[in-house]
Amino acid sequence: MWIHHETLTECFCLSSGVNVKTGHVFPASFTHRGPAEELRSARSFSGGQMVEVYDSSRELVKIEPCRWTPNNDMAFWLSQDDETILQYLSTSPHAEPPHFVHHIKSTIQFLLDHPSADGLFPGGQPQLYRRAEDGRWKRA
């Protein structure tokens, strides 16, 4: 959303990009959110801390082992309509991106499908991902 007021122009958007050559800031949208999105979301959705996962010096995504408590009661949310999900599971229901409800439901389904994270981190090792030559993320 753009607001124009005489000499002031502000952009209120969820994501933005910056042209590093010109300094121009512009609204941005991202169709791909990186590897293991549901796993990364499950960590924060279940109360884990937000953590940095990209190691720029090694050019890889590193997802450290995490834990969550199984909770079959959350299956309730899968049958709820979009408005209910937005009202109860969003801190800002009027500002969420279009994919928000789908993202929440897929994260809940992931948690139900994986009641324990132990099998996702064999031997307690992190999941590592690198970009392949075709631009896709591949397990390292």
mmCIF file of C-alpha atoms in Angstrom:
data_model
loop_
_atom_site.group_PDB
_atom_site.id
_atom_site.type_symbol
_atom_site.label_atom_id
_atom_site.label_comp_id
_atom_site.label_asym_id
_atom_site.label_seq_id
_atom_site.Cartn_x
_atom_site.Cartn_y
_atom_site.Cartn_z
ATOM 1 C CA MET A 1 0.000 0.000 0.000
ATOM 2 C CA TRP A 2 1.383 3.408 -0.946
ATOM 3 C CA ILE A 3 0.604 6.576 0.993
ATOM 4 C CA HIS A 4 1.123 9.925 -0.705
ATOM 5 C CA HIS A 5 1.241 13.123 1.339
ATOM 6 C CA GLU A 6 2.672 16.195 -0.386
ATOM 7 C CA THR A 7 6.426 15.418 -0.312
ATOM 8 C CA LEU A 8 6.163 12.226 1.775
ATOM 9 C CA THR A 9 5.744 8.872 0.096
ATOM 10 C CA GLU A 10 5.868 5.759 2.237
ATOM 11 C CA CYS A 11 5.456 2.119 1.333
ATOM 12 C CA PHE A 12 3.828 -0.228 3.796
ATOM 13 C CA CYS A 13 4.509 -3.686 2.459
ATOM 14 C CA LEU A 14 5.396 -7.059 3.912
ATOM 15 C CA SER A 15 8.566 -7.544 1.904
ATOM 16 C CA SER A 16 10.858 -5.165 0.162
ATOM 17 C CA GLY A 17 13.859 -5.289 -2.080
ATOM 18 C CA VAL A 18 16.724 -2.873 -2.515
ATOM 19 C CA ASN A 19 18.656 -2.207 -5.691
ATOM 20 C CA VAL A 20 22.156 -2.159 -4.192
ATOM 21 C CA LYS A 21 23.502 -0.050 -7.047
ATOM 22 C CA THR A 22 20.926 2.743 -6.828
ATOM 23 C CA GLY A 23 19.524 2.394 -3.302
ATOM 24 C CA HIS A 24 16.005 2.215 -4.753
ATOM 25 C CA VAL A 25 13.622 0.372 -2.376
ATOM 26 C CA PHE A 26 10.665 -1.456 -3.913
ATOM 27 C CA PRO A 27 7.893 -3.835 -2.829
ATOM 28 C CA ALA A 28 8.877 -7.456 -3.370
ATOM 29 C CA SER A 29 7.212 -10.825 -3.283
ATOM 30 C CA PHE A 30 8.855 -14.200 -3.064
ATOM 31 C CA THR A 31 7.304 -17.289 -4.614
ATOM 32 C CA HIS A 32 9.872 -19.661 -3.117
ATOM 33 C CA ARG A 33 10.749 -19.405 0.550
ATOM 34 C CA GLY A 34 13.785 -21.654 0.660
ATOM 35 C CA PRO A 35 14.368 -25.279 1.567
ATOM 36 C CA ALA A 36 12.495 -27.177 4.269
ATOM 37 C CA GLU A 37 10.012 -24.337 4.769
ATOM 38 C CA GLU A 38 7.587 -26.499 6.741
ATOM 39 C CA LEU A 39 10.329 -27.715 9.079
ATOM 40 C CA ARG A 40 11.575 -24.180 9.669
ATOM 41 C CA SER A 41 8.020 -23.005 10.276
ATOM 42 C CA ALA A 42 7.271 -25.928 12.600
ATOM 43 C CA ARG A 43 10.151 -24.844 14.833
ATOM 44 C CA SER A 44 8.788 -21.344 15.353
ATOM 45 C CA PHE A 45 5.096 -22.339 15.308
ATOM 46 C CA SER A 46 5.714 -24.776 18.163
ATOM 47 C CA GLY A 47 7.424 -22.155 20.317
ATOM 48 C CA GLY A 48 11.032 -22.430 19.176
ATOM 49 C CA GLN A 49 13.202 -19.393 18.740
ATOM 50 C CA MET A 50 13.635 -17.664 15.428
ATOM 51 C CA VAL A 51 17.140 -18.514 14.272
ATOM 52 C CA GLU A 52 19.353 -17.573 11.378
ATOM 53 C CA VAL A 53 19.696 -20.537 9.055
ATOM 54 C CA TYR A 54 21.740 -19.169 6.144
ATOM 55 C CA ASP A 55 25.514 -19.342 6.386
ATOM 56 C CA SER A 56 26.709 -16.921 3.704
ATOM 57 C CA SER A 57 30.380 -17.841 4.127
ATOM 58 C CA ARG A 58 29.568 -21.472 3.234
ATOM 59 C CA GLU A 59 26.589 -20.624 0.993
ATOM 60 C CA LEU A 60 24.317 -23.117 2.672
ATOM 61 C CA VAL A 61 21.178 -23.371 4.738
ATOM 62 C CA LYS A 62 21.762 -25.178 8.020
ATOM 63 C CA ILE A 63 18.757 -26.269 10.057
ATOM 64 C CA GLU A 64 19.853 -27.347 13.509
ATOM 65 C CA PRO A 65 17.988 -30.120 15.342
ATOM 66 C CA CYS A 66 14.966 -28.923 17.282
ATOM 67 C CA ARG A 67 12.195 -30.452 19.354
ATOM 68 C CA TRP A 68 8.477 -29.997 19.775
ATOM 69 C CA THR A 69 5.808 -31.673 21.845
ATOM 70 C CA PRO A 70 3.243 -33.757 19.955
ATOM 71 C CA ASN A 71 -0.175 -32.113 19.985
ATOM 72 C CA ASN A 72 -2.965 -33.887 18.097
ATOM 73 C CA ASP A 73 -5.433 -31.218 19.269
ATOM 74 C CA MET A 74 -4.050 -28.843 16.659
ATOM 75 C CA ALA A 75 -5.746 -30.919 13.936
ATOM 76 C CA PHE A 76 -8.822 -28.859 14.866
ATOM 77 C CA TRP A 77 -7.359 -25.907 12.952
ATOM 78 C CA LEU A 78 -7.200 -27.808 9.663
ATOM 79 C CA SER A 79 -10.990 -27.757 9.380
ATOM 80 C CA GLN A 80 -11.367 -24.057 10.183
ATOM 81 C CA ASP A 81 -12.145 -21.429 7.552
ATOM 82 C CA ASP A 82 -9.705 -18.715 6.520
ATOM 83 C CA GLU A 83 -11.297 -15.999 8.662
ATOM 84 C CA THR A 84 -11.065 -18.128 11.808
ATOM 85 C CA ILE A 85 -7.409 -18.952 11.123
ATOM 86 C CA LEU A 86 -6.649 -15.276 10.569
ATOM 87 C CA GLN A 87 -8.549 -14.179 13.672
ATOM 88 C CA TYR A 88 -6.943 -16.642 16.079
ATOM 89 C CA LEU A 89 -3.540 -17.521 14.625
ATOM 90 C CA SER A 90 -2.387 -14.160 13.297
ATOM 91 C CA THR A 91 -1.096 -11.159 15.188
ATOM 92 C CA SER A 92 -2.191 -8.913 12.299
ATOM 93 C CA PRO A 93 -5.047 -10.577 10.379
ATOM 94 C CA HIS A 94 -5.646 -7.632 8.034
ATOM 95 C CA ALA A 95 -2.019 -7.459 6.956
ATOM 96 C CA GLU A 96 -1.232 -11.097 6.207
ATOM 97 C CA PRO A 97 -0.069 -12.125 2.742
ATOM 98 C CA PRO A 98 -2.418 -14.201 0.568
ATOM 99 C CA HIS A 99 -0.557 -17.448 1.324
ATOM 100 C CA PHE A 100 -0.810 -17.086 5.137
ATOM 101 C CA VAL A 101 -3.687 -19.518 5.808
ATOM 102 C CA HIS A 102 -2.264 -22.169 3.472
ATOM 103 C CA HIS A 103 1.123 -21.761 5.153
ATOM 104 C CA ILE A 104 -0.359 -22.162 8.651
ATOM 105 C CA LYS A 105 -2.348 -25.241 7.644
ATOM 106 C CA SER A 106 0.628 -26.881 5.934
ATOM 107 C CA THR A 107 2.767 -26.219 9.016
ATOM 108 C CA ILE A 108 0.127 -27.791 11.265
ATOM 109 C CA GLN A 109 -0.119 -30.786 8.933
ATOM 110 C CA PHE A 110 3.676 -31.128 9.020
ATOM 111 C CA LEU A 111 3.628 -31.143 12.840
ATOM 112 C CA LEU A 112 0.880 -33.784 12.841
ATOM 113 C CA ASP A 113 2.802 -35.898 10.321
ATOM 114 C CA HIS A 114 5.981 -35.562 12.422
ATOM 115 C CA PRO A 115 4.928 -35.686 16.102
ATOM 116 C CA SER A 116 8.628 -35.877 16.951
ATOM 117 C CA ALA A 117 11.453 -34.114 15.145
ATOM 118 C CA ASP A 118 13.926 -36.863 16.047
ATOM 119 C CA GLY A 119 13.511 -38.709 12.726
ATOM 120 C CA LEU A 120 14.196 -35.496 10.826
ATOM 121 C CA PHE A 121 17.680 -35.180 12.342
ATOM 122 C CA PRO A 122 19.278 -38.657 12.262
ATOM 123 C CA GLY A 123 22.129 -38.894 14.734
ATOM 124 C CA GLY A 124 21.272 -35.410 15.974
ATOM 125 C CA GLN A 125 22.809 -33.908 12.825
ATOM 126 C CA PRO A 126 21.501 -30.721 11.183
ATOM 127 C CA GLN A 127 19.867 -30.671 7.781
ATOM 128 C CA LEU A 128 22.104 -28.915 5.236
ATOM 129 C CA TYR A 129 21.046 -27.500 1.869
ATOM 130 C CA ARG A 130 23.032 -25.968 -0.994
ATOM 131 C CA ARG A 131 21.964 -24.352 -4.245
ATOM 132 C CA ALA A 132 22.437 -26.591 -7.262
ATOM 133 C CA GLU A 133 23.507 -25.207 -10.624
ATOM 134 C CA ASP A 134 19.856 -25.083 -11.703
ATOM 135 C CA GLY A 135 19.074 -22.786 -8.743
ATOM 136 C CA ARG A 136 17.154 -25.362 -6.715
ATOM 137 C CA TRP A 137 18.014 -26.219 -3.118
ATOM 138 C CA LYS A 138 19.439 -29.734 -2.658
ATOM 139 C CA ARG A 139 20.342 -31.634 0.511
ATOM 140 C CA ALA A 140 24.075 -31.362 1.067
#
